[in-house]
Amino acid sequence: MDIQGSEFSTKGSYVTGKEYTRDTHYIETRITRDGADGYPVEAGRYRLVVARACPWAHRSTIVRRLLGLEDAISIGVCGPTHDARSWTFDLDPGGADPVLGIERLQEAYFKRTPGYPRGVTVPAIVDVPSGAVVTNNFPQITLDFSTEWKQFHRHGAPDLYPEELREEMTAVNKRIFTEVNNGVYRCGFAGSQEAYDDAYDRLFAALDWLTERLAGQRYLMGEFITEADVRLFTTLVRFDAVYHGHFKCNRSKLTEMPVLWAYARDLFQTTGFGDTVDFEQIKKHYYVVHEDLNPTQIVPKGPDTSGWVSAHGREALGGRPFGHGTAPTRPVDA
């Protein structure tokens, strides 16, 4: 989730005339087993910086937890709100990250590139010894957790990125990102009625497509959870709390889309998903930070979230959430 300069929207990309366009120019350095980019996989060297409010960062917390990478990659958590400069560590004692010793994530970006000109985003992986950001390329971060960090996976870790499904998953992920993950933002930050109408129609066409796909199978790629489910979940879990009203994605609430609502509850009740959700931080971020959309900064009390733990019935479709693996057992640390 981006923070940009004054010419950008508060949601980190920009409105060119009428249509909202996300800035996808990230720091593409990778942490790999061979260290080709100068950053080899090494337990204890890197810190994953996230915000529980942010859907893009939320992906990385789920994948890290499912794979059991807690001992290999530490985590730092920013607060739900920020100013035009940076995410801050206001949840930590003294307002500074206890490992990095910084108050603003911006400081780690400046360590990498003095005067870093683009968005200060989460998730970001920071090289602890140097204090510099290694990467903020959120789609690649989780894929590398699955592939490059295998030696540090917990016993029983699921395969979230199976080789035999990657080609199909790439196509599914692309549509989910374009029409759903980013589609809600295209609705919320549309600069014209025409741009909003187009974004709205595309979003709900994609949700209808997902409904059809999930009507007869438990997960997006079939019988077990994959990276694709993680990517969709972080948008669905925020849908009624913020996107339906705040971003005007109001053809239907998630609770009014039976297949997707049951699917989302199934994931929420799976270890690693619901236990990483903080609805209050999610609402506080969107309604406080987006002053252009919500000038009063009033945070709504609803919706009622008790339904997330109600029976979903998706077990009838078969499948095993973790495939041949097992659920995480250690307590969540973020």
Short mmCIF file of C-alpha atoms in Angstrom, two decimals:
data_model
loop_
_atom_site.label_atom_id
_atom_site.label_comp_id
_atom_site.label_asym_id
_atom_site.label_seq_id
_atom_site.Cartn_x
_atom_site.Cartn_y
_atom_site.Cartn_z
CA MET A 1 0.00 0.00 0.00
CA ASP A 2 1.58 3.17 -1.19
CA ILE A 3 2.22 6.64 0.10
CA GLN A 4 3.11 9.08 -2.61
CA GLY A 5 3.86 12.72 -3.13
CA SER A 6 1.28 15.46 -3.51
CA GLU A 7 0.54 14.68 -7.15
CA PHE A 8 -0.67 11.22 -6.17
CA SER A 9 -3.77 10.05 -4.40
CA THR A 10 -3.47 9.00 -0.75
CA LYS A 11 -3.86 5.42 -1.86
CA GLY A 12 -0.60 5.48 -3.63
CA SER A 13 -1.05 5.69 -7.25
CA TYR A 14 -2.50 8.46 -9.29
CA VAL A 15 -5.53 9.66 -11.18
CA THR A 16 -4.64 10.44 -14.76
CA GLY A 17 -7.55 12.54 -15.91
CA LYS A 18 -10.33 10.18 -14.93
CA GLU A 19 -9.10 6.66 -14.27
CA TYR A 20 -7.23 5.57 -11.17
CA THR A 21 -3.89 3.94 -12.05
CA ARG A 22 -1.78 2.08 -9.52
CA ASP A 23 1.95 2.74 -9.53
CA THR A 24 3.48 -0.73 -9.85
CA HIS A 25 7.13 0.32 -10.06
CA TYR A 26 8.55 -1.48 -7.06
CA ILE A 27 12.07 -2.24 -5.85
CA GLU A 28 12.53 -5.52 -7.68
CA THR A 29 15.61 -6.80 -5.84
CA ARG A 30 15.06 -10.38 -4.75
CA ILE A 31 16.29 -12.45 -1.82
CA THR A 32 17.27 -15.78 -3.34
CA ARG A 33 19.15 -18.94 -2.46
CA ASP A 34 21.97 -18.06 -4.83
CA GLY A 35 22.08 -14.42 -3.74
CA ALA A 36 22.14 -13.27 -7.37
CA ASP A 37 20.94 -9.77 -6.44
CA GLY A 38 23.34 -9.50 -3.53
CA TYR A 39 20.88 -10.70 -0.88
CA PRO A 40 21.11 -14.43 -0.15
CA VAL A 41 18.49 -16.30 1.86
CA GLU A 42 19.72 -16.23 5.44
CA ALA A 43 17.76 -16.86 8.62
CA GLY A 44 17.62 -13.89 10.98
CA ARG A 45 19.03 -11.37 8.52
CA TYR A 46 15.81 -9.81 7.23
CA ARG A 47 12.78 -8.13 8.76
CA LEU A 48 9.37 -8.10 7.11
CA VAL A 49 7.63 -4.78 7.75
CA VAL A 50 3.84 -4.81 7.42
CA ALA A 51 0.69 -3.02 8.51
CA ARG A 52 -2.29 -5.11 9.54
CA ALA A 53 -4.58 -2.64 7.81
CA CYS A 54 -3.01 -3.12 4.38
CA PRO A 55 -4.30 -5.87 2.06
CA TRP A 56 -1.03 -6.09 0.12
CA ALA A 57 0.97 -6.53 3.33
CA HIS A 58 -1.64 -8.91 4.72
CA ARG A 59 -0.73 -11.42 2.01
CA SER A 60 2.82 -11.64 3.31
CA THR A 61 1.76 -12.15 6.93
CA ILE A 62 -0.54 -15.02 5.94
CA VAL A 63 2.04 -16.76 3.75
CA ARG A 64 4.81 -16.31 6.34
CA ARG A 65 2.53 -17.88 8.97
CA LEU A 66 1.32 -20.75 6.80
CA LEU A 67 4.88 -21.68 5.83
CA GLY A 68 6.23 -21.28 9.35
CA LEU A 69 8.90 -18.71 8.53
CA GLU A 70 8.61 -16.88 11.85
CA ASP A 71 12.04 -17.98 13.09
CA ALA A 72 13.72 -17.17 9.77
CA ILE A 73 12.15 -13.77 9.06
CA SER A 74 11.19 -11.43 11.91
CA ILE A 75 8.26 -9.07 11.57
CA GLY A 76 7.71 -5.39 12.33
CA VAL A 77 4.20 -3.96 12.42
CA CYS A 78 3.32 -0.37 11.57
CA GLY A 79 0.22 1.32 12.90
CA PRO A 80 -2.96 1.62 10.83
CA THR A 81 -2.60 5.31 9.95
CA HIS A 82 0.15 7.37 8.39
CA ASP A 83 0.86 10.83 7.07
CA ALA A 84 2.08 11.90 3.63
CA ARG A 85 5.65 10.88 4.46
CA SER A 86 5.57 7.37 5.74
CA TRP A 87 4.14 4.49 7.68
CA THR A 88 5.21 4.73 11.31
CA PHE A 89 5.91 2.31 14.15
CA ASP A 90 3.50 3.97 16.55
CA LEU A 91 2.31 0.64 17.97
CA ASP A 92 5.76 -0.07 19.45
CA PRO A 93 6.96 1.31 22.80
CA GLY A 94 8.59 4.66 22.18
CA GLY A 95 7.25 4.74 18.65
CA ALA A 96 10.28 2.94 17.17
CA ASP A 97 10.71 -0.53 15.71
CA PRO A 98 12.60 -2.55 18.36
CA VAL A 99 14.89 -4.25 15.83
CA LEU A 100 15.48 -1.54 13.23
CA GLY A 101 15.45 1.33 15.72
CA ILE A 102 13.54 3.62 13.36
CA GLU A 103 10.31 5.57 13.81
CA ARG A 104 9.39 5.76 10.13
CA LEU A 105 9.67 3.13 7.44
CA GLN A 106 10.83 5.95 5.19
CA GLU A 107 14.18 5.84 6.98
CA ALA A 108 14.84 2.33 5.65
CA TYR A 109 13.92 3.43 2.14
CA PHE A 110 16.31 6.36 2.39
CA LYS A 111 19.05 3.99 3.56
CA ARG A 112 18.58 2.13 0.27
CA THR A 113 18.10 5.20 -1.93
CA PRO A 114 18.66 8.66 -0.42
CA GLY A 115 15.60 10.79 -1.12
CA TYR A 116 13.70 7.76 -2.42
CA PRO A 117 11.18 9.39 -4.79
CA ARG A 118 8.41 6.80 -5.01
CA GLY A 119 5.87 5.43 -2.57
CA VAL A 120 6.95 4.22 0.86
CA THR A 121 5.02 0.98 0.83
CA VAL A 122 4.27 -2.09 2.90
CA PRO A 123 5.12 -4.89 2.82
CA ALA A 124 8.82 -4.18 2.70
CA ILE A 125 11.69 -6.47 3.57
CA VAL A 126 14.57 -4.71 5.32
CA ASP A 127 18.14 -5.96 5.57
CA VAL A 128 18.71 -5.66 9.32
CA PRO A 129 22.52 -5.24 9.26
CA SER A 130 22.40 -2.29 6.85
CA GLY A 131 18.93 -1.00 7.79
CA ALA A 132 18.09 -0.65 4.10
CA VAL A 133 14.99 -1.87 2.27
CA VAL A 134 15.74 -4.82 0.02
CA THR A 135 12.39 -5.07 -1.75
CA ASN A 136 8.80 -3.89 -1.64
CA ASN A 137 7.68 -5.98 -4.61
CA PHE A 138 4.72 -7.55 -2.81
CA PRO A 139 3.65 -10.10 -5.47
CA GLN A 140 7.18 -11.51 -5.68
CA ILE A 141 7.76 -11.49 -1.92
CA THR A 142 5.18 -14.18 -1.24
CA LEU A 143 6.20 -16.30 -4.23
CA ASP A 144 9.80 -16.20 -3.00
CA PHE A 145 8.66 -17.21 0.49
CA SER A 146 7.25 -20.36 -1.15
CA THR A 147 10.20 -21.13 -3.41
CA GLU A 148 13.45 -19.51 -2.26
CA TRP A 149 12.91 -19.99 1.48
CA LYS A 150 11.97 -23.69 1.38
CA GLN A 151 14.83 -24.77 3.61
CA PHE A 152 13.27 -22.78 6.45
CA HIS A 153 9.67 -23.93 6.00
CA ARG A 154 8.12 -25.63 9.01
CA HIS A 155 7.54 -29.37 8.92
CA GLY A 156 4.13 -29.85 7.31
CA ALA A 157 4.13 -26.53 5.47
CA PRO A 158 1.65 -26.50 2.58
CA ASP A 159 2.74 -26.06 -1.02
CA LEU A 160 1.11 -22.74 -1.88
CA TYR A 161 2.70 -22.52 -5.33
CA PRO A 162 2.70 -26.00 -6.90
CA GLU A 163 4.65 -26.21 -10.14
CA GLU A 164 1.90 -28.08 -11.96
CA LEU A 165 -0.61 -25.28 -11.23
CA ARG A 166 1.58 -22.24 -11.84
CA GLU A 167 0.57 -21.51 -15.42
CA GLU A 168 -3.15 -21.58 -14.63
CA MET A 169 -2.62 -19.78 -11.33
CA THR A 170 -0.78 -16.95 -13.08
CA ALA A 171 -3.84 -16.28 -15.23
CA VAL A 172 -6.20 -16.50 -12.25
CA ASN A 173 -4.01 -14.20 -10.16
CA LYS A 174 -3.79 -11.67 -12.97
CA ARG A 175 -7.55 -11.32 -13.21
CA ILE A 176 -7.94 -11.22 -9.43
CA PHE A 177 -5.38 -8.43 -9.17
CA THR A 178 -6.62 -6.36 -12.09
CA GLU A 179 -10.36 -6.66 -11.51
CA VAL A 180 -10.73 -7.36 -7.78
CA ASN A 181 -7.68 -6.48 -5.63
CA ASN A 182 -7.05 -3.30 -7.58
CA GLY A 183 -10.59 -3.08 -8.92
CA VAL A 184 -11.99 -1.88 -5.61
CA TYR A 185 -9.46 0.98 -5.66
CA ARG A 186 -10.38 1.82 -9.25
CA CYS A 187 -13.94 2.27 -7.98
CA GLY A 188 -13.01 4.22 -4.88
CA PHE A 189 -10.62 6.64 -6.54
CA ALA A 190 -12.28 7.01 -9.92
CA GLY A 191 -12.00 10.56 -11.22
CA SER A 192 -15.21 10.52 -13.24
CA GLN A 193 -18.57 8.83 -13.40
CA GLU A 194 -17.52 6.99 -16.54
CA ALA A 195 -14.34 5.64 -14.94
CA TYR A 196 -16.28 4.57 -11.84
CA ASP A 197 -19.01 2.84 -13.84
CA ASP A 198 -16.42 0.91 -15.84
CA ALA A 199 -14.49 -0.13 -12.72
CA TYR A 200 -17.72 -1.14 -10.93
CA ASP A 201 -18.90 -3.28 -13.84
CA ARG A 202 -15.52 -4.98 -14.19
CA LEU A 203 -15.29 -5.66 -10.44
CA PHE A 204 -18.66 -7.36 -10.18
CA ALA A 205 -18.18 -9.25 -13.45
CA ALA A 206 -15.02 -10.71 -11.90
CA LEU A 207 -16.82 -11.51 -8.63
CA ASP A 208 -19.51 -13.29 -10.65
CA TRP A 209 -16.77 -15.26 -12.45
CA LEU A 210 -15.23 -16.20 -9.10
CA THR A 211 -18.65 -17.27 -7.84
CA GLU A 212 -19.00 -19.66 -10.76
CA ARG A 213 -15.47 -20.99 -10.27
CA LEU A 214 -15.96 -21.60 -6.55
CA ALA A 215 -19.48 -23.00 -6.70
CA GLY A 216 -18.21 -26.51 -7.35
CA GLN A 217 -14.75 -26.53 -5.82
CA ARG A 218 -13.59 -25.56 -2.37
CA TYR A 219 -10.60 -23.41 -3.35
CA LEU A 220 -9.59 -21.39 -6.37
CA MET A 221 -7.19 -23.99 -7.73
CA GLY A 222 -9.13 -27.02 -6.57
CA GLU A 223 -8.82 -29.10 -3.42
CA PHE A 224 -6.31 -27.15 -1.31
CA ILE A 225 -5.28 -23.60 -0.49
CA THR A 226 -2.76 -21.88 -2.75
CA GLU A 227 -1.27 -18.44 -3.25
CA ALA A 228 -4.35 -17.52 -5.29
CA ASP A 229 -6.65 -17.95 -2.29
CA VAL A 230 -4.41 -15.77 -0.14
CA ARG A 231 -4.55 -13.00 -2.74
CA LEU A 232 -8.32 -13.06 -3.02
CA PHE A 233 -8.99 -13.40 0.70
CA THR A 234 -7.32 -10.11 1.67
CA THR A 235 -9.77 -8.20 -0.51
CA LEU A 236 -12.85 -10.21 0.45
CA VAL A 237 -12.22 -9.84 4.18
CA ARG A 238 -12.20 -6.03 3.76
CA PHE A 239 -15.16 -5.88 1.40
CA ASP A 240 -18.07 -5.15 3.71
CA ALA A 241 -15.99 -3.25 6.27
CA VAL A 242 -14.62 -0.70 3.81
CA TYR A 243 -14.98 -1.36 0.09
CA HIS A 244 -18.77 -1.69 -0.08
CA GLY A 245 -19.44 1.77 1.35
CA HIS A 246 -16.16 3.70 1.41
CA PHE A 247 -15.22 2.73 -2.16
CA LYS A 248 -18.81 2.60 -3.49
CA CYS A 249 -18.58 -1.10 -4.42
CA ASN A 250 -22.21 -1.46 -3.50
CA ARG A 251 -24.00 -3.76 -5.91
CA SER A 252 -23.84 -6.40 -3.20
CA LYS A 253 -22.23 -6.90 0.16
CA LEU A 254 -20.04 -9.95 0.53
CA THR A 255 -22.66 -11.32 2.91
CA GLU A 256 -25.16 -11.09 0.03
CA MET A 257 -23.02 -13.23 -2.32
CA PRO A 258 -23.60 -16.72 -0.87
CA VAL A 259 -20.78 -18.63 -2.56
CA LEU A 260 -18.10 -16.01 -1.94
CA TRP A 261 -19.32 -15.37 1.60
CA ALA A 262 -19.12 -19.09 2.45
CA TYR A 263 -15.70 -19.36 0.76
CA ALA A 264 -14.38 -16.34 2.67
CA ARG A 265 -15.67 -17.72 5.99
CA ASP A 266 -14.03 -21.05 5.24
CA LEU A 267 -10.68 -19.32 4.83
CA PHE A 268 -11.24 -16.99 7.79
CA GLN A 269 -11.76 -20.00 10.04
CA THR A 270 -8.57 -21.62 8.73
CA THR A 271 -5.46 -21.10 10.87
CA GLY A 272 -3.30 -18.38 9.34
CA PHE A 273 -6.15 -16.37 7.84
CA GLY A 274 -8.69 -15.07 10.37
CA ASP A 275 -6.10 -14.91 13.14
CA THR A 276 -4.16 -12.33 11.11
CA VAL A 277 -7.19 -10.04 10.59
CA ASP A 278 -7.77 -6.88 12.62
CA PHE A 279 -11.02 -5.25 11.53
CA GLU A 280 -10.56 -2.19 13.75
CA GLN A 281 -7.16 -1.39 12.25
CA ILE A 282 -8.52 -1.99 8.77
CA LYS A 283 -11.39 0.47 9.27
CA LYS A 284 -9.23 3.04 11.01
CA HIS A 285 -6.77 3.10 8.13
CA TYR A 286 -9.23 3.59 5.30
CA TYR A 287 -11.58 6.02 7.03
CA VAL A 288 -8.90 8.15 8.69
CA VAL A 289 -6.20 8.26 6.02
CA HIS A 290 -8.49 8.88 3.05
CA GLU A 291 -9.51 12.39 3.98
CA ASP A 292 -10.45 13.11 0.35
CA LEU A 293 -13.12 10.40 0.55
CA ASN A 294 -14.01 10.84 4.23
CA PRO A 295 -13.24 14.43 5.32
CA THR A 296 -14.71 13.95 8.81
CA GLN A 297 -12.45 10.92 9.46
CA ILE A 298 -15.33 9.30 11.32
CA VAL A 299 -14.79 5.55 11.59
CA PRO A 300 -18.01 3.52 11.34
CA LYS A 301 -18.91 1.20 14.21
CA GLY A 302 -20.18 -1.56 11.90
CA PRO A 303 -20.50 -3.92 10.30
CA ASP A 304 -21.13 -6.76 12.70
CA THR A 305 -18.27 -9.24 12.24
CA SER A 306 -19.71 -12.09 14.29
CA GLY A 307 -20.87 -13.87 11.14
CA TRP A 308 -17.30 -14.62 10.15
CA VAL A 309 -17.24 -17.53 12.58
CA SER A 310 -20.60 -19.00 11.55
CA ALA A 311 -20.87 -22.36 9.80
CA HIS A 312 -19.97 -22.18 6.10
CA GLY A 313 -20.68 -25.70 4.84
CA ARG A 314 -17.78 -25.74 2.37
CA GLU A 315 -16.49 -29.02 3.81
CA ALA A 316 -19.13 -30.72 1.69
CA LEU A 317 -17.04 -29.90 -1.39
CA GLY A 318 -14.22 -32.07 -0.07
CA GLY A 319 -10.57 -31.15 -0.23
CA ARG A 320 -8.02 -30.52 2.49
CA PRO A 321 -7.04 -26.92 3.35
CA PHE A 322 -3.31 -27.69 3.60
CA GLY A 323 -3.14 -30.48 1.03
CA HIS A 324 -0.63 -33.03 2.32
CA GLY A 325 0.56 -30.55 4.95
CA THR A 326 -0.74 -29.46 8.32
CA ALA A 327 -2.02 -26.30 9.98
CA PRO A 328 0.36 -23.95 11.81
CA THR A 329 0.40 -24.54 15.56
CA ARG A 330 2.42 -21.66 16.97
CA PRO A 331 0.65 -18.49 18.17
CA VAL A 332 0.32 -15.67 15.69
CA ASP A 333 2.92 -12.92 16.25
CA ALA A 334 1.42 -10.18 14.10
#
